[in-house]
């Protein structure tokens, strides 16, 4: 009988701890000191996706976290590797998506004397996440993995960081000395305080012009059944924040998104469900909202309540639980919103705005405008596809025309307005579809500037055979560029750095040709017929990514806006 004690190392402990805690996906780029760790992860049964850029990897990891409510893991090397993902950590934290970043780091006995890629990674990560730590020894790795995942998922979701020096990953420990930690339980459901429910019910019953705003929190909380029943049963008009789209269908008869400005300005009671009164909702302040509007605010984060503007009723609870109880109070009062004057005014405004957009859509002159291009995309895509979008006008105009009738089927630049997220998000969405909804497809719509941030992730899509349809809306620049004749004239100058406008990119670039590197063929579109044919063909191809490069007028713009709200101080 042998007295030999079975041992293991930090790589195996970490990989098995992640698997035990329910982690499914890891996105990253390997190098010293995490090469062996990536292999241990695959051996433990984790799905490892090798990316081309750390930023794209961290964007993919947080998107899979949003779609599954279990953190995706981003694995990076020390120093620059970790620093490259800080933008993504901040994006996850501000976007409220669960994420776990695991960084390799300099071996501890080289710290302070100029070790390879030495960097104070725990402290650097702390401002961008809810939990940042380095396990003190290999046997305690499971303790910190459990806490990091719990912090990333409990309360308002966000990012967590764990730091692993090379010597910690290689350290050997007796198996019976490794901490035995139970799996993180599902976050508890926050139930609303009944007196607040009664106050909210009283506000709604007495409202002349009520409005529901559906936020991303309602989508993340899987509250769609409760929200839909509430809207239908009481006949309340609603609109959604960008990633709240689809909780109630964009095509629902009570959706007043086409009259967004009018609805916000004239509502007297707003029921805000999992949304924040930040810049995306104009801080809840005039002139976008009435000075006398009353907010019923529902959020799982106590710190968010009364932020920017005092709410009349502030409820810290989950959206689903709140609506279910609020509904019972209103049913008991036999209440249904029947004031048709408010609805008639909203529908009238919707109709006027839709006529303007439809007139833009009918303009098929070449070069095309945004609205026409998007109409011919919308008319030819599956109605249940996941839509990823980034860019300035591309994202904003596309939001109004590319419809979402299902929750969690739109991913975009989000609250932080982060560019470069698109292809990483699309990769995560395609992997989610493979596992959970193989019949669904992913559409990734990018501005030409946005595509440039992470364009080489097309190779990742090819490598993993992900049938993502990429569409670049190409206007030769950031917000807009110049036409070919102007560009040609500029080329005659000696010092181009002094004359090419900062917003301009090269003219008429054939981005679709990136697919030729991988033996695939893209589509270059300048007419509506070409767009329709190419979109249909792309969605028939399930062997890998497809690519449409749609040229539009460099001067094409969005519908005029009433407020310079984005850059204007509200103080």
Coordinates of C-alpha atoms in Angstrom, one line a residue:
X1 CA 0.0 0.0 0.0
X2 CA 1.5 3.3 -1.1
X3 CA 1.7 6.3 1.2
X4 CA 2.0 8.7 -1.8
X5 CA -0.4 11.7 -1.5
X6 CA -2.2 12.7 -4.7
X7 CA -1.4 16.3 -5.7
X8 CA -2.5 18.8 -8.3
X9 CA -1.4 22.2 -9.5
X10 CA -2.9 25.7 -9.7
X11 CA -3.8 25.4 -13.3
X12 CA -6.0 22.4 -12.7
X13 CA -7.5 23.8 -9.5
X14 CA -8.5 27.0 -11.2
X15 CA -9.9 25.2 -14.3
X16 CA -11.9 22.8 -12.2
X17 CA -13.1 25.5 -9.9
X18 CA -14.5 27.4 -12.9
X19 CA -16.3 24.3 -14.2
X20 CA -17.7 23.5 -10.7
X21 CA -19.1 27.1 -10.5
X22 CA -21.0 26.6 -13.8
X23 CA -18.7 28.6 -16.1
X24 CA -19.2 27.4 -19.7
X25 CA -17.2 29.8 -22.0
X26 CA -13.7 31.2 -21.9
X27 CA -12.5 33.8 -24.4
X28 CA -8.9 34.9 -24.6
X29 CA -5.4 35.1 -26.1
X30 CA -2.8 32.8 -24.6
X31 CA 0.8 33.5 -23.7
X32 CA 3.1 33.4 -20.7
X33 CA 2.1 32.4 -18.1
X34 CA -1.4 31.1 -19.0
X35 CA -0.7 28.7 -21.9
X36 CA -1.0 25.6 -19.7
X37 CA -4.0 27.1 -18.0
X38 CA -5.9 27.4 -21.3
X39 CA -5.2 23.7 -21.9
X40 CA -6.3 22.8 -18.4
X41 CA -9.6 24.7 -19.0
X42 CA -10.3 22.6 -22.1
X43 CA -9.4 19.4 -20.2
X44 CA -11.9 20.4 -17.5
X45 CA -14.7 20.7 -20.1
X46 CA -14.7 24.4 -20.6
X47 CA -15.3 25.9 -24.1
X48 CA -12.2 27.9 -25.0
X49 CA -12.5 30.5 -27.8
X50 CA -9.2 31.9 -29.0
X51 CA -9.7 35.6 -30.1
X52 CA -7.4 38.0 -32.1
X53 CA -7.5 40.9 -29.7
X54 CA -8.0 41.1 -26.0
X55 CA -10.6 43.8 -26.2
X56 CA -12.8 41.7 -28.5
X57 CA -12.3 38.8 -26.1
X58 CA -13.5 40.7 -23.1
X59 CA -16.5 42.0 -25.1
X60 CA -17.4 38.5 -26.1
X61 CA -17.1 37.2 -22.5
X62 CA -19.4 39.9 -21.1
X63 CA -22.0 39.4 -23.9
X64 CA -22.2 35.7 -23.2
X65 CA -22.6 36.7 -19.5
X66 CA -25.6 38.8 -20.4
X67 CA -27.2 36.1 -22.6
X68 CA -26.8 33.3 -20.0
X69 CA -26.6 35.3 -16.7
X70 CA -23.5 33.3 -15.9
X71 CA -20.2 35.2 -16.3
X72 CA -18.1 34.6 -19.4
X73 CA -14.4 34.3 -18.6
X74 CA -11.8 36.5 -20.4
X75 CA -8.3 35.0 -20.1
X76 CA -5.4 37.3 -20.7
X77 CA -1.6 37.5 -20.2
X78 CA 0.2 39.8 -17.8
X79 CA 0.8 43.5 -18.2
X80 CA -0.3 44.7 -21.6
X81 CA -2.8 41.8 -21.9
X82 CA -4.6 42.9 -18.8
X83 CA -4.4 46.6 -19.7
X84 CA -6.0 45.9 -23.1
X85 CA -9.2 44.6 -21.3
X86 CA -9.7 47.4 -18.9
X87 CA -12.0 49.1 -21.4
X88 CA -14.1 45.9 -21.6
X89 CA -14.1 45.6 -17.8
X90 CA -15.4 49.2 -17.5
X91 CA -18.0 48.4 -20.2
X92 CA -19.3 45.4 -18.3
X93 CA -19.4 47.2 -15.1
X94 CA -21.3 50.2 -16.5
X95 CA -23.4 48.0 -18.7
X96 CA -24.2 45.8 -15.7
X97 CA -23.2 42.5 -17.3
X98 CA -21.5 39.6 -15.5
X99 CA -17.9 39.1 -16.4
X100 CA -14.8 37.4 -14.9
X101 CA -11.4 38.4 -16.1
X102 CA -8.5 36.1 -15.2
X103 CA -5.1 37.5 -15.7
X104 CA -1.7 35.8 -15.6
X105 CA 0.9 38.0 -13.9
X106 CA 4.6 38.2 -13.2
X107 CA 6.0 35.5 -10.9
X108 CA 6.0 36.9 -7.3
X109 CA 9.8 36.7 -6.7
X110 CA 10.3 39.0 -9.7
X111 CA 8.0 41.7 -8.5
X112 CA 9.6 45.0 -7.7
X113 CA 12.8 44.2 -9.6
X114 CA 11.6 44.6 -13.2
X115 CA 10.0 41.3 -13.9
X116 CA 8.6 40.4 -17.3
X117 CA 5.4 42.4 -17.9
X118 CA 5.4 43.3 -14.2
X119 CA 2.2 45.3 -13.5
X120 CA 0.2 46.1 -10.4
X121 CA -2.8 44.3 -11.9
X122 CA -5.1 43.9 -8.8
X123 CA -5.0 47.6 -8.0
X124 CA -5.3 48.6 -11.7
X125 CA -8.4 46.5 -12.1
X126 CA -10.2 47.6 -8.9
X127 CA -11.8 50.8 -10.3
X128 CA -13.4 48.8 -13.1
X129 CA -14.9 45.9 -11.2
X130 CA -16.8 44.8 -8.1
X131 CA -14.1 42.4 -6.9
X132 CA -10.4 42.3 -7.6
X133 CA -8.0 39.9 -5.8
X134 CA -5.1 37.5 -6.0
X135 CA -5.5 34.2 -4.1
X136 CA -2.7 33.9 -1.5
X137 CA -2.0 30.3 -2.4
X138 CA -3.2 27.5 -4.7
X139 CA -5.4 25.7 -2.1
X140 CA -7.6 28.8 -1.7
X141 CA -8.2 29.4 -5.5
X142 CA -11.8 27.9 -5.2
X143 CA -12.7 30.4 -2.5
X144 CA -11.8 33.3 -4.6
X145 CA -13.4 31.9 -7.8
X146 CA -16.7 31.4 -5.9
X147 CA -16.5 35.0 -4.5
X148 CA -15.7 36.5 -7.8
X149 CA -18.6 34.8 -9.6
X150 CA -20.9 35.7 -6.7
X151 CA -19.9 39.3 -6.8
X152 CA -20.3 39.4 -10.6
X153 CA -23.8 38.1 -10.5
X154 CA -25.4 39.2 -7.2
X155 CA -27.2 42.6 -6.9
X156 CA -26.4 44.7 -10.0
X157 CA -24.2 42.4 -12.2
X158 CA -20.7 43.6 -13.1
X159 CA -17.1 42.6 -13.6
X160 CA -14.7 40.8 -11.3
X161 CA -10.9 40.2 -11.6
X162 CA -8.6 37.4 -10.4
X163 CA -4.9 37.6 -10.6
X164 CA -2.6 34.6 -11.0
X165 CA 1.2 34.9 -10.9
X166 CA 3.0 32.2 -12.8
X167 CA 4.4 30.6 -9.7
X168 CA 0.8 30.3 -8.3
X169 CA -0.4 28.5 -11.4
X170 CA 2.5 26.1 -11.3
X171 CA 2.3 25.5 -7.5
X172 CA 1.5 21.9 -6.5
X173 CA -0.8 21.2 -3.7
X174 CA -2.1 18.0 -2.1
X175 CA -5.6 17.3 -3.4
X176 CA -7.1 17.0 0.1
X177 CA -5.8 20.4 1.0
X178 CA -7.7 22.2 -1.8
X179 CA -10.7 24.2 -0.4
X180 CA -14.0 22.5 -0.9
X181 CA -16.4 25.4 -1.9
X182 CA -20.1 24.9 -2.8
X183 CA -21.4 26.2 -6.1
X184 CA -22.8 29.7 -6.1
X185 CA -26.6 29.7 -5.7
X186 CA -28.8 31.8 -8.0
X187 CA -29.1 35.4 -6.8
X188 CA -32.0 36.0 -4.4
X189 CA -35.2 37.7 -5.7
X190 CA -35.8 41.1 -4.3
X191 CA -39.5 41.5 -3.3
X192 CA -41.0 45.0 -3.3
X193 CA -42.2 46.8 -0.1
X194 CA -46.0 46.7 -0.2
X195 CA -46.6 50.3 0.9
X196 CA -44.5 51.4 -2.1
X197 CA -46.6 49.2 -4.4
X198 CA -49.8 50.9 -3.1
X199 CA -48.2 54.3 -3.8
X200 CA -47.3 53.3 -7.3
X201 CA -50.8 51.9 -7.9
X202 CA -52.3 55.2 -6.8
X203 CA -50.1 57.2 -9.1
X204 CA -51.0 55.1 -12.1
X205 CA -54.7 55.1 -11.3
X206 CA -54.7 58.9 -11.2
X207 CA -52.5 59.4 -14.2
X208 CA -53.7 61.2 -17.3
X209 CA -50.7 60.4 -19.5
X210 CA -48.9 57.3 -18.2
X211 CA -45.9 55.8 -20.0
X212 CA -43.9 52.7 -19.3
X213 CA -40.2 52.7 -20.1
X214 CA -38.7 49.2 -20.4
X215 CA -35.0 49.1 -19.6
X216 CA -32.2 46.6 -20.2
X217 CA -32.6 45.4 -16.6
X218 CA -36.1 44.0 -17.5
X219 CA -34.5 42.1 -20.3
X220 CA -31.6 40.7 -18.2
X221 CA -34.1 39.8 -15.4
X222 CA -36.2 37.7 -17.9
X223 CA -39.3 39.8 -16.9
X224 CA -40.8 39.7 -20.4
X225 CA -43.9 37.7 -19.5
X226 CA -44.8 40.0 -16.6
X227 CA -44.1 43.2 -18.6
X228 CA -46.2 42.0 -21.5
X229 CA -49.1 40.9 -19.4
X230 CA -49.0 44.3 -17.6
X231 CA -49.0 46.3 -20.8
X232 CA -51.8 44.2 -22.4
X233 CA -54.0 44.0 -19.3
X234 CA -54.0 47.7 -18.6
X235 CA -53.5 49.1 -22.1
X236 CA -50.5 51.2 -21.2
X237 CA -48.3 52.8 -23.9
X238 CA -44.6 52.0 -23.7
X239 CA -41.2 52.5 -25.2
X240 CA -37.9 50.7 -24.6
X241 CA -34.3 51.7 -24.1
X242 CA -32.0 50.2 -26.8
X243 CA -31.4 46.9 -25.2
X244 CA -34.8 46.8 -23.6
X245 CA -36.2 46.4 -27.1
X246 CA -38.1 43.1 -27.5
X247 CA -39.1 42.6 -23.9
X248 CA -42.4 43.7 -25.4
X249 CA -42.4 43.4 -29.2
X250 CA -41.4 46.5 -31.2
X251 CA -44.4 45.7 -33.4
X252 CA -46.8 45.7 -30.5
X253 CA -49.8 48.1 -30.9
X254 CA -49.0 50.0 -27.7
X255 CA -45.3 50.6 -28.6
X256 CA -44.9 54.4 -29.1
X257 CA -41.1 54.4 -29.9
X258 CA -41.9 56.4 -33.1
X259 CA -43.2 59.2 -30.9
X260 CA -40.4 58.9 -28.3
X261 CA -39.7 62.7 -27.9
X262 CA -43.4 63.5 -27.7
X263 CA -44.1 60.7 -25.2
X264 CA -41.2 61.7 -22.9
X265 CA -42.1 65.4 -23.0
X266 CA -45.8 64.9 -22.2
X267 CA -46.0 61.9 -19.9
X268 CA -47.2 62.8 -16.4
X269 CA -46.4 59.4 -14.8
X270 CA -43.5 57.2 -15.9
X271 CA -43.1 53.6 -14.8
X272 CA -39.4 53.0 -15.3
X273 CA -38.6 49.3 -15.3
X274 CA -35.0 48.4 -15.0
X275 CA -33.7 51.5 -16.7
X276 CA -31.5 54.3 -15.4
X277 CA -32.1 58.0 -15.6
X278 CA -28.7 58.6 -17.1
X279 CA -27.7 60.3 -20.4
X280 CA -29.7 57.7 -22.4
X281 CA -32.9 58.9 -20.8
X282 CA -31.7 62.5 -20.6
X283 CA -31.3 62.3 -16.8
X284 CA -35.1 62.5 -16.5
X285 CA -34.9 66.2 -16.7
X286 CA -36.4 69.0 -18.8
X287 CA -36.6 69.8 -21.6
X288 CA -36.9 66.2 -22.6
X289 CA -39.2 65.4 -19.7
X290 CA -41.9 67.5 -18.1
X291 CA -40.8 69.4 -15.0
X292 CA -43.8 67.9 -13.2
X293 CA -43.5 64.3 -14.3
X294 CA -43.7 61.7 -11.6
X295 CA -41.4 58.7 -11.8
X296 CA -42.1 55.2 -10.4
X297 CA -38.6 53.7 -10.4
X298 CA -38.0 50.0 -10.2
X299 CA -34.4 48.9 -9.9
X300 CA -32.4 46.1 -8.0
X301 CA -29.7 48.6 -7.1
X302 CA -30.5 50.9 -4.1
X303 CA -27.8 53.3 -5.2
X304 CA -29.6 53.9 -8.5
X305 CA -32.9 55.0 -6.8
X306 CA -33.4 58.8 -6.9
X307 CA -30.2 59.2 -8.9
X308 CA -30.2 62.3 -11.2
X309 CA -33.9 63.0 -10.4
X310 CA -36.0 62.4 -7.3
X311 CA -38.5 59.6 -7.9
X312 CA -42.1 59.9 -6.5
X313 CA -41.9 56.1 -5.7
X314 CA -38.6 54.3 -5.7
X315 CA -38.8 50.5 -5.4
X316 CA -35.7 48.3 -4.9
X317 CA -36.9 45.0 -6.3
X318 CA -36.8 42.8 -9.3
X319 CA -39.1 44.0 -12.2
X320 CA -40.9 40.7 -12.5
X321 CA -41.8 40.5 -8.8
X322 CA -42.8 44.2 -8.7
X323 CA -45.1 44.0 -11.7
X324 CA -46.8 40.8 -10.5
X325 CA -47.7 42.4 -7.2
X326 CA -48.6 45.8 -8.6
X327 CA -50.9 44.0 -11.1
X328 CA -52.8 42.4 -8.3
X329 CA -53.4 45.8 -6.7
X330 CA -54.7 47.3 -9.9
X331 CA -56.9 44.3 -10.7
X332 CA -58.4 44.6 -7.2
X333 CA -59.2 48.2 -8.1
X334 CA -60.8 47.0 -11.4
X335 CA -58.6 49.6 -13.1
X336 CA -57.7 49.7 -16.8
X337 CA -56.3 52.7 -18.6
X338 CA -59.1 53.9 -20.9
X339 CA -58.1 57.6 -21.5
X340 CA -58.0 57.5 -25.3
X341 CA -57.0 61.1 -25.7
X342 CA -53.4 60.4 -24.6
X343 CA -53.2 57.3 -26.8
X344 CA -54.8 59.1 -29.8
X345 CA -52.2 61.9 -29.5
X346 CA -49.4 59.4 -29.3
X347 CA -50.6 57.4 -32.3
X348 CA -51.0 60.7 -34.3
X349 CA -47.4 61.6 -33.6
X350 CA -46.2 58.1 -34.4
X351 CA -48.0 58.3 -37.7
X352 CA -46.5 61.6 -38.6
X353 CA -42.9 60.4 -37.7
X354 CA -43.4 57.2 -39.6
X355 CA -44.4 59.1 -42.7
X356 CA -41.2 61.0 -42.7
X357 CA -39.1 57.8 -42.2
X358 CA -41.1 56.0 -44.9
X359 CA -40.5 58.9 -47.4
X360 CA -36.7 58.4 -46.7
X361 CA -37.1 54.7 -47.3
X362 CA -38.7 55.2 -50.7
X363 CA -35.7 57.2 -51.9
X364 CA -33.7 54.5 -53.9
X365 CA -31.4 57.0 -55.6
X366 CA -27.7 56.0 -55.6
X367 CA -25.8 56.5 -53.4
X368 CA -28.4 55.3 -50.9
X369 CA -29.4 56.8 -47.6
X370 CA -29.4 55.0 -44.2
X371 CA -33.2 54.5 -44.1
X372 CA -33.4 52.9 -47.5
X373 CA -30.5 50.5 -46.8
X374 CA -32.0 49.5 -43.5
X375 CA -35.5 48.9 -44.9
X376 CA -34.1 46.4 -47.4
X377 CA -32.1 44.7 -44.7
X378 CA -35.2 44.5 -42.4
X379 CA -37.4 43.1 -45.2
X380 CA -35.1 40.2 -45.8
X381 CA -33.8 39.0 -42.4
X382 CA -35.3 36.3 -40.1
X383 CA -37.6 38.0 -37.6
X384 CA -36.1 36.1 -34.7
X385 CA -32.4 36.8 -35.4
X386 CA -30.1 38.4 -32.8
X387 CA -29.1 41.9 -33.9
X388 CA -25.7 43.3 -32.9
X389 CA -25.1 46.9 -33.8
X390 CA -22.5 49.5 -33.3
X391 CA -21.5 52.8 -34.9
X392 CA -23.0 56.3 -34.5
X393 CA -25.8 56.8 -37.1
X394 CA -25.6 53.2 -38.1
X395 CA -26.6 52.1 -34.6
X396 CA -29.1 54.9 -33.9
X397 CA -31.0 54.8 -37.1
X398 CA -30.8 51.0 -37.3
X399 CA -32.4 50.8 -33.8
X400 CA -35.6 52.3 -35.2
X401 CA -35.8 50.2 -38.4
X402 CA -34.3 46.8 -37.4
X403 CA -37.1 45.5 -35.2
X404 CA -36.8 43.3 -32.1
X405 CA -39.8 41.3 -31.1
X406 CA -38.0 39.0 -28.6
X407 CA -36.0 39.9 -25.5
X408 CA -32.2 39.9 -25.4
X409 CA -32.1 39.9 -29.1
X410 CA -30.3 43.2 -29.4
X411 CA -26.7 43.9 -28.4
X412 CA -25.1 47.3 -29.0
X413 CA -22.6 49.9 -27.7
X414 CA -24.7 50.3 -24.5
X415 CA -24.5 52.8 -21.7
X416 CA -20.8 53.3 -22.0
X417 CA -21.1 54.0 -25.8
X418 CA -18.1 51.7 -26.4
X419 CA -16.9 51.3 -30.0
X420 CA -15.3 48.0 -31.0
X421 CA -17.8 45.7 -29.2
X422 CA -19.6 44.5 -32.3
X423 CA -17.7 41.5 -33.6
X424 CA -17.0 40.2 -30.1
X425 CA -20.7 40.5 -29.2
X426 CA -21.6 38.7 -32.4
X427 CA -19.2 35.8 -31.7
X428 CA -20.7 35.4 -28.2
X429 CA -24.3 35.5 -29.6
X430 CA -23.5 32.9 -32.3
X431 CA -22.0 30.6 -29.7
X432 CA -25.1 31.1 -27.5
X433 CA -27.2 30.2 -30.5
X434 CA -25.2 27.0 -31.2
X435 CA -25.9 25.7 -27.7
X436 CA -29.4 27.1 -26.8
X437 CA -31.1 28.1 -30.1
X438 CA -29.5 26.4 -33.1
X439 CA -32.3 27.6 -35.4
X440 CA -31.4 31.3 -34.8
X441 CA -29.0 33.4 -36.7
X442 CA -26.9 36.5 -35.7
X443 CA -26.8 39.7 -37.7
X444 CA -23.9 42.1 -37.0
X445 CA -24.5 45.6 -38.4
X446 CA -21.5 47.9 -38.2
X447 CA -20.5 51.3 -39.4
X448 CA -17.3 51.3 -41.4
X449 CA -15.4 53.1 -38.6
X450 CA -16.8 50.6 -36.0
X451 CA -15.7 47.6 -38.1
X452 CA -12.1 48.8 -38.1
X453 CA -11.8 48.4 -34.3
X454 CA -12.0 44.6 -34.4
X455 CA -12.1 43.6 -38.1
X456 CA -9.7 40.6 -37.7
X457 CA -12.2 38.8 -35.5
X458 CA -13.7 37.7 -38.9
X459 CA -10.9 35.1 -38.8
X460 CA -12.2 33.9 -35.4
X461 CA -15.6 33.5 -36.9
X462 CA -14.2 31.5 -39.8
X463 CA -12.1 29.3 -37.5
X464 CA -15.1 28.3 -35.4
X465 CA -17.5 28.1 -38.3
X466 CA -19.8 30.7 -36.9
X467 CA -22.5 31.7 -39.5
X468 CA -22.7 35.4 -38.6
X469 CA -23.9 37.8 -41.2
X470 CA -21.8 41.0 -41.0
X471 CA -23.1 44.1 -42.7
X472 CA -20.9 47.2 -42.9
X473 CA -22.8 50.4 -43.6
X474 CA -20.1 52.3 -45.4
X475 CA -20.1 56.1 -45.6
X476 CA -16.3 56.6 -45.9
X477 CA -15.9 58.0 -42.4
X478 CA -16.6 58.5 -38.8
X479 CA -20.2 59.9 -38.8
X480 CA -19.6 60.7 -42.4
X481 CA -16.8 61.0 -45.0
X482 CA -16.4 62.5 -48.4
X483 CA -17.3 61.4 -51.9
X484 CA -14.8 60.1 -54.5
X485 CA -14.2 63.3 -56.4
X486 CA -13.4 65.2 -53.2
X487 CA -11.1 62.5 -52.0
X488 CA -9.3 62.5 -55.4
X489 CA -8.8 66.2 -55.2
X490 CA -7.3 65.9 -51.7
X491 CA -4.8 63.4 -52.8
X492 CA -3.0 66.1 -54.8
X493 CA -1.7 67.7 -51.6
X494 CA 1.8 66.9 -50.4
X495 CA 1.1 66.6 -46.7
X496 CA -2.1 64.6 -46.3
X497 CA -2.0 64.8 -42.5
X498 CA -2.8 68.5 -42.8
X499 CA -5.7 68.3 -45.3
X500 CA -7.6 65.0 -44.8
X501 CA -10.5 65.8 -42.4
X502 CA -10.2 63.9 -39.1
X503 CA -13.5 62.2 -39.6
X504 CA -12.6 60.8 -43.1
X505 CA -11.6 57.2 -43.9
X506 CA -10.5 56.0 -47.3
X507 CA -13.2 56.1 -50.0
X508 CA -15.1 53.1 -51.3
X509 CA -13.1 50.5 -49.5
X510 CA -14.1 46.9 -50.3
X511 CA -14.2 45.6 -46.7
X512 CA -16.1 42.5 -47.9
X513 CA -12.8 41.3 -49.5
X514 CA -11.5 40.3 -46.1
X515 CA -13.4 37.1 -46.7
X516 CA -11.3 36.3 -49.7
X517 CA -8.4 35.6 -47.3
X518 CA -10.3 32.6 -46.1
X519 CA -11.6 31.3 -49.4
X520 CA -15.0 32.9 -49.0
X521 CA -16.8 35.6 -51.0
X522 CA -18.4 38.8 -49.8
X523 CA -20.9 41.2 -51.3
X524 CA -20.4 44.8 -52.4
X525 CA -23.8 46.5 -52.6
X526 CA -24.8 49.9 -54.0
X527 CA -28.4 49.3 -54.9
X528 CA -31.5 48.1 -53.1
X529 CA -31.8 45.1 -55.3
X530 CA -28.2 44.1 -54.5
X531 CA -28.9 44.5 -50.8
X532 CA -32.0 42.3 -50.9
X533 CA -30.4 39.5 -52.9
X534 CA -27.2 39.5 -50.8
X535 CA -29.0 39.4 -47.5
X536 CA -31.2 36.5 -48.6
X537 CA -28.1 34.6 -49.9
X538 CA -26.1 35.3 -46.7
X539 CA -28.8 33.9 -44.4
X540 CA -28.9 30.7 -46.5
X541 CA -25.2 30.1 -45.9
X542 CA -24.5 28.3 -42.6
X543 CA -20.9 27.3 -43.2
X544 CA -19.3 30.4 -41.8
X545 CA -19.5 34.2 -41.8
X546 CA -21.0 36.2 -44.6
X547 CA -20.2 39.8 -45.4
X548 CA -22.1 42.7 -47.0
X549 CA -20.4 46.0 -47.7
X550 CA -23.2 48.5 -48.4
X551 CA -22.1 51.9 -49.8
X552 CA -24.3 54.8 -48.8
X553 CA -24.1 58.6 -49.4
X554 CA -21.2 60.0 -47.3
X555 CA -23.5 63.0 -46.5
X556 CA -26.5 60.8 -45.5
X557 CA -27.8 61.8 -42.1
X558 CA -30.5 60.9 -39.5
X559 CA -33.9 62.5 -39.0
X560 CA -33.3 66.0 -37.5
X561 CA -33.3 66.0 -33.7
X562 CA -35.0 68.5 -31.5
X563 CA -32.3 68.8 -28.8
X564 CA -28.5 68.9 -28.6
X565 CA -29.0 66.7 -25.6
X566 CA -25.9 64.5 -25.8
X567 CA -23.3 67.3 -25.4
X568 CA -25.3 69.9 -23.6
X569 CA -24.9 70.4 -19.9
X570 CA -28.0 69.8 -17.8
X571 CA -26.7 71.8 -14.8

